[in-house]
mmCIF file of C-alpha atoms in Angstrom:
data_model
loop_
_atom_site.group_PDB
_atom_site.id
_atom_site.type_symbol
_atom_site.label_atom_id
_atom_site.label_comp_id
_atom_site.label_asym_id
_atom_site.label_seq_id
_atom_site.Cartn_x
_atom_site.Cartn_y
_atom_site.Cartn_z
ATOM 1 C CA UNK E 1 -93.230 95.038 2.818
ATOM 2 C CA UNK E 2 -96.633 95.820 1.352
ATOM 3 C CA UNK E 3 -96.820 97.426 -2.064
ATOM 4 C CA UNK E 4 -98.837 100.546 -2.749
ATOM 5 C CA UNK E 5 -101.924 98.695 -3.935
ATOM 6 C CA UNK E 6 -102.144 96.556 -0.813
ATOM 7 C CA UNK E 7 -101.699 99.651 1.334
ATOM 8 C CA UNK E 8 -104.485 101.351 -0.627
ATOM 9 C CA UNK E 9 -106.737 98.343 -0.071
ATOM 10 C CA UNK E 10 -105.961 98.315 3.661
ATOM 11 C CA UNK E 11 -106.700 102.034 3.904
ATOM 12 C CA UNK E 12 -110.000 101.487 2.119
ATOM 13 C CA UNK E 13 -110.971 98.582 4.374
ATOM 14 C CA UNK E 14 -110.296 100.610 7.526
ATOM 15 C CA UNK E 15 -112.159 103.640 6.184
ATOM 16 C CA UNK E 16 -115.195 101.660 5.043
ATOM 17 C CA UNK E 17 -115.416 99.501 8.136
ATOM 18 C CA UNK E 18 -115.273 102.520 10.460
ATOM 19 C CA UNK E 19 -117.930 104.406 8.515
ATOM 20 C CA UNK E 20 -120.265 101.518 7.645
ATOM 21 C CA UNK E 21 -119.630 99.125 10.552
ATOM 22 C CA UNK E 22 -119.858 96.150 8.196
ATOM 23 C CA UNK E 23 -117.139 93.769 6.902
ATOM 24 C CA UNK E 24 -115.758 94.982 3.592
ATOM 25 C CA UNK E 25 -115.792 92.799 0.468
ATOM 26 C CA UNK E 26 -113.555 92.870 -2.613
ATOM 27 C CA UNK E 27 -116.307 93.844 -5.079
ATOM 28 C CA UNK E 28 -117.350 96.816 -2.926
ATOM 29 C CA UNK E 29 -113.752 98.043 -2.843
ATOM 30 C CA UNK E 30 -113.390 97.840 -6.632
ATOM 31 C CA UNK E 31 -116.638 99.739 -7.171
ATOM 32 C CA UNK E 32 -116.097 102.451 -4.558
ATOM 33 C CA UNK E 33 -112.405 103.152 -5.011
ATOM 34 C CA UNK E 34 -111.876 102.683 -8.775
ATOM 35 C CA UNK E 35 -108.911 100.384 -8.145
ATOM 36 C CA UNK E 36 -108.650 99.509 -11.853
ATOM 37 C CA UNK E 37 -108.148 95.816 -11.061
ATOM 38 C CA UNK E 38 -110.539 92.881 -10.891
ATOM 39 C CA UNK E 39 -112.254 91.707 -7.690
ATOM 40 C CA UNK E 40 -110.151 88.534 -7.966
ATOM 41 C CA UNK E 41 -106.942 90.578 -7.792
ATOM 42 C CA UNK E 42 -108.290 92.455 -4.787
ATOM 43 C CA UNK E 43 -109.189 89.145 -3.123
ATOM 44 C CA UNK E 44 -105.615 87.937 -3.657
ATOM 45 C CA UNK E 45 -104.256 91.122 -2.081
ATOM 46 C CA UNK E 46 -106.718 90.780 0.805
ATOM 47 C CA UNK E 47 -105.477 87.218 1.345
ATOM 48 C CA UNK E 48 -101.929 88.553 1.675
ATOM 49 C CA UNK E 49 -103.074 91.247 4.106
ATOM 50 C CA UNK E 50 -104.883 88.600 6.132
ATOM 51 C CA UNK E 51 -101.852 86.321 6.155
ATOM 52 C CA UNK E 52 -99.730 89.223 7.401
ATOM 53 C CA UNK E 53 -102.233 89.878 10.215
ATOM 54 C CA UNK E 54 -103.579 93.259 9.053
ATOM 55 C CA UNK E 55 -107.150 92.129 8.397
ATOM 56 C CA UNK E 56 -109.309 89.183 9.384
ATOM 57 C CA UNK E 57 -112.486 87.464 8.268
ATOM 58 C CA UNK E 58 -115.031 87.497 11.115
ATOM 59 C CA UNK E 59 -116.991 84.575 9.665
ATOM 60 C CA UNK E 60 -117.205 82.470 6.499
ATOM 61 C CA UNK E 61 -118.333 84.207 3.300
ATOM 62 C CA UNK E 62 -117.967 87.621 4.926
ATOM 63 C CA UNK E 63 -115.807 90.527 3.961
ATOM 64 C CA UNK E 64 -112.770 91.537 5.991
ATOM 65 C CA UNK E 65 -112.301 93.816 8.984
ATOM 66 C CA UNK E 66 -109.096 95.399 10.298
ATOM 67 C CA UNK E 67 -107.116 93.880 13.167
ATOM 68 C CA UNK E 68 -105.291 95.904 15.814
ATOM 69 C CA UNK E 69 -102.192 95.557 13.638
ATOM 70 C CA UNK E 70 -104.112 96.907 10.657
ATOM 71 C CA UNK E 71 -105.366 99.904 12.617
ATOM 72 C CA UNK E 72 -101.822 100.561 13.851
ATOM 73 C CA UNK E 73 -100.423 100.646 10.309
ATOM 74 C CA UNK E 74 -103.312 102.909 9.292
ATOM 75 C CA UNK E 75 -102.593 105.345 12.120
ATOM 76 C CA UNK E 76 -98.835 105.324 11.592
ATOM 77 C CA UNK E 77 -98.654 105.439 7.775
ATOM 78 C CA UNK E 78 -101.965 105.560 5.962
ATOM 79 C CA UNK E 79 -104.276 107.975 7.722
ATOM 80 C CA UNK E 80 -103.701 111.728 7.681
ATOM 81 C CA UNK E 81 -104.990 113.716 10.651
ATOM 82 C CA UNK E 82 -107.994 115.657 9.417
ATOM 83 C CA UNK E 83 -107.867 119.381 10.181
ATOM 84 C CA UNK E 84 -110.939 120.598 12.005
ATOM 85 C CA UNK E 85 -113.358 122.648 9.990
ATOM 86 C CA UNK E 86 -113.828 126.343 10.693
ATOM 87 C CA UNK E 87 -117.214 125.523 12.235
ATOM 88 C CA UNK E 88 -115.679 122.897 14.556
ATOM 89 C CA UNK E 89 -112.904 125.260 15.682
ATOM 90 C CA UNK E 90 -115.429 128.022 16.274
ATOM 91 C CA UNK E 91 -117.624 125.644 18.281
ATOM 92 C CA UNK E 92 -114.699 124.677 20.530
ATOM 93 C CA UNK E 93 -113.759 128.280 21.160
ATOM 94 C CA UNK E 94 -117.281 129.527 21.797
ATOM 95 C CA UNK E 95 -118.062 126.684 24.190
ATOM 96 C CA UNK E 96 -114.858 126.991 26.214
ATOM 97 C CA UNK E 97 -114.420 130.766 26.230
ATOM 98 C CA UNK E 98 -116.877 131.266 29.086
ATOM 99 C CA UNK E 99 -114.959 129.150 31.630
ATOM 100 C CA UNK E 100 -114.786 130.957 34.980
ATOM 101 C CA UNK E 101 -112.241 128.758 36.793
ATOM 102 C CA UNK E 102 -110.273 125.531 36.464
ATOM 103 C CA UNK E 103 -113.190 123.340 37.522
ATOM 104 C CA UNK E 104 -115.415 124.909 34.904
ATOM 105 C CA UNK E 105 -112.665 124.670 32.291
ATOM 106 C CA UNK E 106 -112.157 120.944 32.894
ATOM 107 C CA UNK E 107 -115.916 120.291 32.796
ATOM 108 C CA UNK E 108 -116.255 122.203 29.533
ATOM 109 C CA UNK E 109 -113.243 120.378 28.064
ATOM 110 C CA UNK E 110 -114.747 116.971 28.834
ATOM 111 C CA UNK E 111 -118.099 117.899 27.306
ATOM 112 C CA UNK E 112 -116.438 119.407 24.235
ATOM 113 C CA UNK E 113 -114.280 116.347 23.553
ATOM 114 C CA UNK E 114 -117.175 113.936 24.041
ATOM 115 C CA UNK E 115 -119.443 116.015 21.803
ATOM 116 C CA UNK E 116 -116.930 116.346 18.949
ATOM 117 C CA UNK E 117 -115.611 112.773 18.948
ATOM 118 C CA UNK E 118 -118.725 110.855 20.096
ATOM 119 C CA UNK E 119 -116.405 108.874 22.366
ATOM 120 C CA UNK E 120 -115.816 108.803 26.127
ATOM 121 C CA UNK E 121 -113.666 111.799 27.067
ATOM 122 C CA UNK E 122 -111.153 111.792 29.935
ATOM 123 C CA UNK E 123 -109.450 114.927 31.273
ATOM 124 C CA UNK E 124 -106.879 115.063 34.056
ATOM 125 C CA UNK E 125 -106.965 118.169 36.229
ATOM 126 C CA UNK E 126 -104.168 120.630 35.469
ATOM 127 C CA UNK E 127 -101.781 121.205 38.347
ATOM 128 C CA UNK E 128 -99.379 124.092 38.576
ATOM 129 C CA UNK E 129 -96.504 122.930 40.730
ATOM 130 C CA UNK E 130 -95.607 126.486 41.774
ATOM 131 C CA UNK E 131 -99.184 127.661 42.421
ATOM 132 C CA UNK E 132 -99.683 129.624 45.611
ATOM 133 C CA UNK E 133 -102.642 130.520 47.777
ATOM 134 C CA UNK E 134 -104.169 133.791 46.592
ATOM 135 C CA UNK E 135 -107.111 134.216 48.969
ATOM 136 C CA UNK E 136 -108.920 132.531 51.855
ATOM 137 C CA UNK E 137 -112.611 133.278 52.290
ATOM 138 C CA UNK E 138 -114.752 132.120 55.216
ATOM 139 C CA UNK E 139 -118.392 132.998 54.705
ATOM 140 C CA UNK E 140 -120.976 132.444 57.446
ATOM 141 C CA UNK E 141 -124.040 130.972 55.770
ATOM 142 C CA UNK E 142 -126.251 130.542 58.831
ATOM 143 C CA UNK E 143 -125.834 130.078 62.574
ATOM 144 C CA UNK E 144 -123.413 127.186 62.973
ATOM 145 C CA UNK E 145 -122.564 126.842 59.246
ATOM 146 C CA UNK E 146 -119.929 128.488 57.058
ATOM 147 C CA UNK E 147 -118.305 127.962 53.677
ATOM 148 C CA UNK E 148 -114.513 127.838 53.367
ATOM 149 C CA UNK E 149 -113.246 128.970 49.935
ATOM 150 C CA UNK E 150 -109.642 128.822 48.709
ATOM 151 C CA UNK E 151 -108.457 130.568 45.554
ATOM 152 C CA UNK E 152 -105.033 129.714 44.108
ATOM 153 C CA UNK E 153 -102.788 131.746 41.828
ATOM 154 C CA UNK E 154 -103.604 129.318 38.998
ATOM 155 C CA UNK E 155 -107.308 130.224 39.226
ATOM 156 C CA UNK E 156 -108.280 127.000 40.955
ATOM 157 C CA UNK E 157 -111.155 127.426 43.410
ATOM 158 C CA UNK E 158 -111.823 124.907 46.186
ATOM 159 C CA UNK E 159 -114.668 125.133 48.665
ATOM 160 C CA UNK E 160 -115.975 123.088 51.566
ATOM 161 C CA UNK E 161 -118.775 123.554 54.129
ATOM 162 C CA UNK E 162 -117.703 123.899 57.757
ATOM 163 C CA UNK E 163 -119.596 123.355 61.003
ATOM 164 C CA UNK E 164 -118.567 126.350 63.121
ATOM 165 C CA UNK E 165 -120.717 125.671 66.179
ATOM 166 C CA UNK E 166 -121.541 128.782 68.195
ATOM 167 C CA UNK E 167 -118.895 131.027 66.608
ATOM 168 C CA UNK E 168 -119.990 134.636 66.195
ATOM 169 C CA UNK E 169 -119.683 136.681 63.012
ATOM 170 C CA UNK E 170 -116.901 138.792 64.511
ATOM 171 C CA UNK E 171 -114.876 135.662 65.297
ATOM 172 C CA UNK E 172 -115.365 134.378 61.742
ATOM 173 C CA UNK E 173 -114.090 137.709 60.377
ATOM 174 C CA UNK E 174 -111.141 137.704 62.794
ATOM 175 C CA UNK E 175 -110.021 134.191 61.827
ATOM 176 C CA UNK E 176 -110.480 134.952 58.131
ATOM 177 C CA UNK E 177 -108.167 137.951 58.423
ATOM 178 C CA UNK E 178 -105.520 135.986 60.326
ATOM 179 C CA UNK E 179 -105.613 133.150 57.785
ATOM 180 C CA UNK E 180 -105.107 135.524 54.853
ATOM 181 C CA UNK E 181 -102.309 137.382 56.600
ATOM 182 C CA UNK E 182 -100.491 134.141 57.382
ATOM 183 C CA UNK E 183 -101.068 132.015 54.289
ATOM 184 C CA UNK E 184 -101.516 134.139 51.162
ATOM 185 C CA UNK E 185 -98.557 133.778 48.810
ATOM 186 C CA UNK E 186 -97.496 130.372 50.130
ATOM 187 C CA UNK E 187 -97.485 127.072 48.269
ATOM 188 C CA UNK E 188 -99.407 124.062 49.627
ATOM 189 C CA UNK E 189 -96.559 122.598 51.721
ATOM 190 C CA UNK E 190 -95.484 125.924 53.195
ATOM 191 C CA UNK E 191 -99.122 126.879 53.862
ATOM 192 C CA UNK E 192 -99.719 123.697 55.846
ATOM 193 C CA UNK E 193 -96.561 124.264 57.897
ATOM 194 C CA UNK E 194 -97.525 127.875 58.587
ATOM 195 C CA UNK E 195 -101.027 126.787 59.532
ATOM 196 C CA UNK E 196 -99.653 124.478 62.229
ATOM 197 C CA UNK E 197 -97.694 127.395 63.644
ATOM 198 C CA UNK E 198 -100.683 129.729 63.432
ATOM 199 C CA UNK E 199 -102.771 127.349 65.551
ATOM 200 C CA UNK E 200 -100.308 127.795 68.420
ATOM 201 C CA UNK E 201 -100.527 131.601 68.162
ATOM 202 C CA UNK E 202 -104.296 132.110 68.164
ATOM 203 C CA UNK E 203 -106.126 133.522 71.176
ATOM 204 C CA UNK E 204 -108.237 131.087 73.149
ATOM 205 C CA UNK E 205 -111.449 132.702 71.908
ATOM 206 C CA UNK E 206 -110.670 131.580 68.349
ATOM 207 C CA UNK E 207 -109.454 128.056 69.162
ATOM 208 C CA UNK E 208 -112.812 126.228 68.773
ATOM 209 C CA UNK E 209 -113.462 127.912 65.420
ATOM 210 C CA UNK E 210 -109.896 127.295 64.224
ATOM 211 C CA UNK E 211 -110.102 123.645 65.249
ATOM 212 C CA UNK E 212 -113.120 123.292 62.948
ATOM 213 C CA UNK E 213 -111.746 125.282 60.008
ATOM 214 C CA UNK E 214 -108.027 124.526 59.856
ATOM 215 C CA UNK E 215 -108.134 120.727 59.340
ATOM 216 C CA UNK E 216 -110.414 121.259 56.326
ATOM 217 C CA UNK E 217 -108.170 124.013 55.000
ATOM 218 C CA UNK E 218 -105.161 121.715 55.311
ATOM 219 C CA UNK E 219 -107.034 118.909 53.592
ATOM 220 C CA UNK E 220 -107.916 121.152 50.646
ATOM 221 C CA UNK E 221 -104.307 122.271 50.360
ATOM 222 C CA UNK E 222 -102.824 118.790 50.464
ATOM 223 C CA UNK E 223 -105.303 117.156 48.089
ATOM 224 C CA UNK E 224 -103.625 117.290 44.703
ATOM 225 C CA UNK E 225 -105.856 117.736 41.694
ATOM 226 C CA UNK E 226 -103.295 115.758 39.745
ATOM 227 C CA UNK E 227 -104.988 112.652 41.097
ATOM 228 C CA UNK E 228 -108.348 113.715 39.751
ATOM 229 C CA UNK E 229 -109.735 112.704 36.395
ATOM 230 C CA UNK E 230 -113.079 113.804 34.984
ATOM 231 C CA UNK E 231 -114.968 111.527 32.590
ATOM 232 C CA UNK E 232 -117.702 112.562 30.151
ATOM 233 C CA UNK E 233 -119.652 111.113 27.266
ATOM 234 C CA UNK E 234 -120.251 107.694 28.821
ATOM 235 C CA UNK E 235 -123.677 107.468 27.085
ATOM 236 C CA UNK E 236 -121.736 107.256 23.807
ATOM 237 C CA UNK E 237 -121.023 103.652 24.770
ATOM 238 C CA UNK E 238 -124.693 102.800 24.254
ATOM 239 C CA UNK E 239 -123.930 102.558 20.524
ATOM 240 C CA UNK E 240 -122.223 99.262 21.346
ATOM 241 C CA UNK E 241 -124.907 97.750 23.567
ATOM 242 C CA UNK E 242 -124.779 94.500 21.576
ATOM 243 C CA UNK E 243 -121.245 94.016 22.930
ATOM 244 C CA UNK E 244 -122.123 94.927 26.522
ATOM 245 C CA UNK E 245 -120.719 91.879 28.317
ATOM 246 C CA UNK E 246 -117.523 91.597 26.293
ATOM 247 C CA UNK E 247 -116.637 95.239 25.737
ATOM 248 C CA UNK E 248 -118.878 97.846 27.334
ATOM 249 C CA UNK E 249 -119.144 96.587 30.906
ATOM 250 C CA UNK E 250 -115.367 96.158 31.393
ATOM 251 C CA UNK E 251 -114.878 99.686 30.059
ATOM 252 C CA UNK E 252 -117.534 101.090 32.399
ATOM 253 C CA UNK E 253 -115.840 99.411 35.353
ATOM 254 C CA UNK E 254 -112.442 100.743 34.286
ATOM 255 C CA UNK E 255 -113.823 104.277 33.982
ATOM 256 C CA UNK E 256 -114.674 104.192 37.681
ATOM 257 C CA UNK E 257 -111.024 103.640 38.659
ATOM 258 C CA UNK E 258 -109.235 106.988 38.906
ATOM 259 C CA UNK E 259 -105.815 105.370 39.323
ATOM 260 C CA UNK E 260 -106.346 103.258 36.204
ATOM 261 C CA UNK E 261 -107.358 106.283 34.158
ATOM 262 C CA UNK E 262 -104.379 108.334 35.346
ATOM 263 C CA UNK E 263 -102.017 105.500 34.457
ATOM 264 C CA UNK E 264 -103.739 105.029 31.115
ATOM 265 C CA UNK E 265 -103.425 108.689 30.154
ATOM 266 C CA UNK E 266 -99.868 108.836 31.418
ATOM 267 C CA UNK E 267 -98.826 105.825 29.320
ATOM 268 C CA UNK E 268 -100.408 107.121 26.130
ATOM 269 C CA UNK E 269 -100.096 110.890 26.187
ATOM 270 C CA UNK E 270 -96.995 112.752 25.128
ATOM 271 C CA UNK E 271 -96.263 116.393 25.812
ATOM 272 C CA UNK E 272 -97.602 118.454 22.953
ATOM 273 C CA UNK E 273 -98.331 115.511 20.678
ATOM 274 C CA UNK E 274 -101.175 113.083 20.061
ATOM 275 C CA UNK E 275 -100.566 109.394 20.599
ATOM 276 C CA UNK E 276 -102.747 106.338 20.100
ATOM 277 C CA UNK E 277 -102.942 102.997 21.905
ATOM 278 C CA UNK E 278 -104.937 100.376 20.000
ATOM 279 C CA UNK E 279 -106.607 97.306 21.483
ATOM 280 C CA UNK E 280 -104.041 94.838 22.800
ATOM 281 C CA UNK E 281 -101.459 97.623 23.116
ATOM 282 C CA UNK E 282 -103.273 98.806 26.255
ATOM 283 C CA UNK E 283 -101.628 97.482 29.408
ATOM 284 C CA UNK E 284 -104.929 97.295 31.303
ATOM 285 C CA UNK E 285 -106.758 94.153 30.198
ATOM 286 C CA UNK E 286 -110.390 95.409 30.454
ATOM 287 C CA UNK E 287 -109.516 98.157 27.953
ATOM 288 C CA UNK E 288 -107.978 95.861 25.340
ATOM 289 C CA UNK E 289 -111.124 96.041 23.252
ATOM 290 C CA UNK E 290 -110.732 99.837 23.017
ATOM 291 C CA UNK E 291 -108.428 102.451 21.600
ATOM 292 C CA UNK E 292 -107.149 105.490 23.476
ATOM 293 C CA UNK E 293 -106.246 108.761 21.768
ATOM 294 C CA UNK E 294 -104.484 111.133 24.153
ATOM 295 C CA UNK E 295 -102.297 114.200 24.407
ATOM 296 C CA UNK E 296 -100.567 116.204 27.075
ATOM 297 C CA UNK E 297 -101.478 119.821 27.671
ATOM 298 C CA UNK E 298 -100.069 122.631 29.729
ATOM 299 C CA UNK E 299 -99.230 126.150 28.711
ATOM 300 C CA UNK E 300 -97.174 127.268 31.709
ATOM 301 C CA UNK E 301 -93.819 126.190 33.195
ATOM 302 C CA UNK E 302 -94.369 123.410 35.697
ATOM 303 C CA UNK E 303 -97.864 122.620 34.470
ATOM 304 C CA UNK E 304 -98.592 119.357 32.716
ATOM 305 C CA UNK E 305 -101.642 117.131 32.536
ATOM 306 C CA UNK E 306 -103.258 114.824 30.009
ATOM 307 C CA UNK E 307 -106.542 114.429 28.182
ATOM 308 C CA UNK E 308 -107.955 112.031 25.637
ATOM 309 C CA UNK E 309 -110.791 109.840 24.444
ATOM 310 C CA UNK E 310 -111.569 106.138 24.805
ATOM 311 C CA UNK E 311 -113.664 104.248 22.297
ATOM 312 C CA UNK E 312 -113.877 101.086 20.225
ATOM 313 C CA UNK E 313 -110.947 100.156 18.003
ATOM 314 C CA UNK E 314 -113.371 100.810 15.154
ATOM 315 C CA UNK E 315 -113.070 104.581 15.525
ATOM 316 C CA UNK E 316 -112.402 107.457 13.172
ATOM 317 C CA UNK E 317 -108.747 107.904 14.102
ATOM 318 C CA UNK E 318 -107.922 110.922 11.880
ATOM 319 C CA UNK E 319 -110.891 112.938 13.188
ATOM 320 C CA UNK E 320 -110.424 111.928 16.828
ATOM 321 C CA UNK E 321 -106.713 112.696 16.728
ATOM 322 C CA UNK E 322 -107.462 116.116 15.262
ATOM 323 C CA UNK E 323 -110.071 116.835 17.939
ATOM 324 C CA UNK E 324 -107.800 115.775 20.815
ATOM 325 C CA UNK E 325 -104.939 117.842 19.421
ATOM 326 C CA UNK E 326 -107.126 120.922 18.914
ATOM 327 C CA UNK E 327 -108.685 120.790 22.377
ATOM 328 C CA UNK E 328 -105.298 120.181 24.036
ATOM 329 C CA UNK E 329 -103.838 123.209 22.247
ATOM 330 C CA UNK E 330 -106.829 125.355 23.126
ATOM 331 C CA UNK E 331 -106.821 124.504 26.832
ATOM 332 C CA UNK E 332 -103.037 125.043 26.919
ATOM 333 C CA UNK E 333 -103.467 128.471 25.379
ATOM 334 C CA UNK E 334 -106.306 129.302 27.779
ATOM 335 C CA UNK E 335 -104.189 128.387 30.822
ATOM 336 C CA UNK E 336 -101.178 130.317 29.521
ATOM 337 C CA UNK E 337 -103.238 133.443 28.944
ATOM 338 C CA UNK E 338 -105.488 133.100 31.977
#
């Protein structure tokens, strides 16, 4: 067990190293934190912390830096989550209040998280398991081209261009009406089943148009947004360009793998709470030089997704945890009220 002074020294080392990005020496700690002991005493305590694996000396005659174990103790016992300032809370609300649909909300959430934390933000699309189809729109854009638009009860909007060949405007309107009459109010599985039946009931004059439209409609219904993750703030990694080969490039490659990101968020995030994975605690090897701060969000029965940030282990954990928690609560409230 570490006594209070050693814990104070560890807290100071983590805080200084995160803010100054330089190894921390004993004399600097005595001067900055009024420890009321000599540098020699601090060095002895630092030696104990190093022996226990909480800090390490990157090279001879240097100060100390935290290890993954040191960061973990800091997160679990020494660091208090910093409440966001009034200005930060106002900025989150003003930036996200204008969201017009789920796509826009997710995009705004990613940008907000990246902007506040200066890390890479990751947001999983929210999925409402009991969402139903609210409206089907088929808009003829030009001869031979149309736009298929689906609106769900959760506010999600999907759209896809369709090649409609020689279909006339009256045929487009006729099929649109039949699709709405048959599918509105149904969930994705039921809508796909009803669509198969509808194809057998259509008059021959609508068959070519339906053959072009219905496969795309079914595809949009069966594609689950739960398998989609949006990433933002990647340029924030440029702060660590000197570590490109060892840290940045593996992270960039990992960020391109949707399955990896979904698994990562799922392992870290907990419903309604903020959790942290630090360095070697990450199961995916290319991300073992990073930390992940994540939380679940929802706001409605049957709705659950995750969001978080990825950055170097040398991150401001209290501030990032506060930001992730605040944004998760805000998006949950938005979905519940929207």
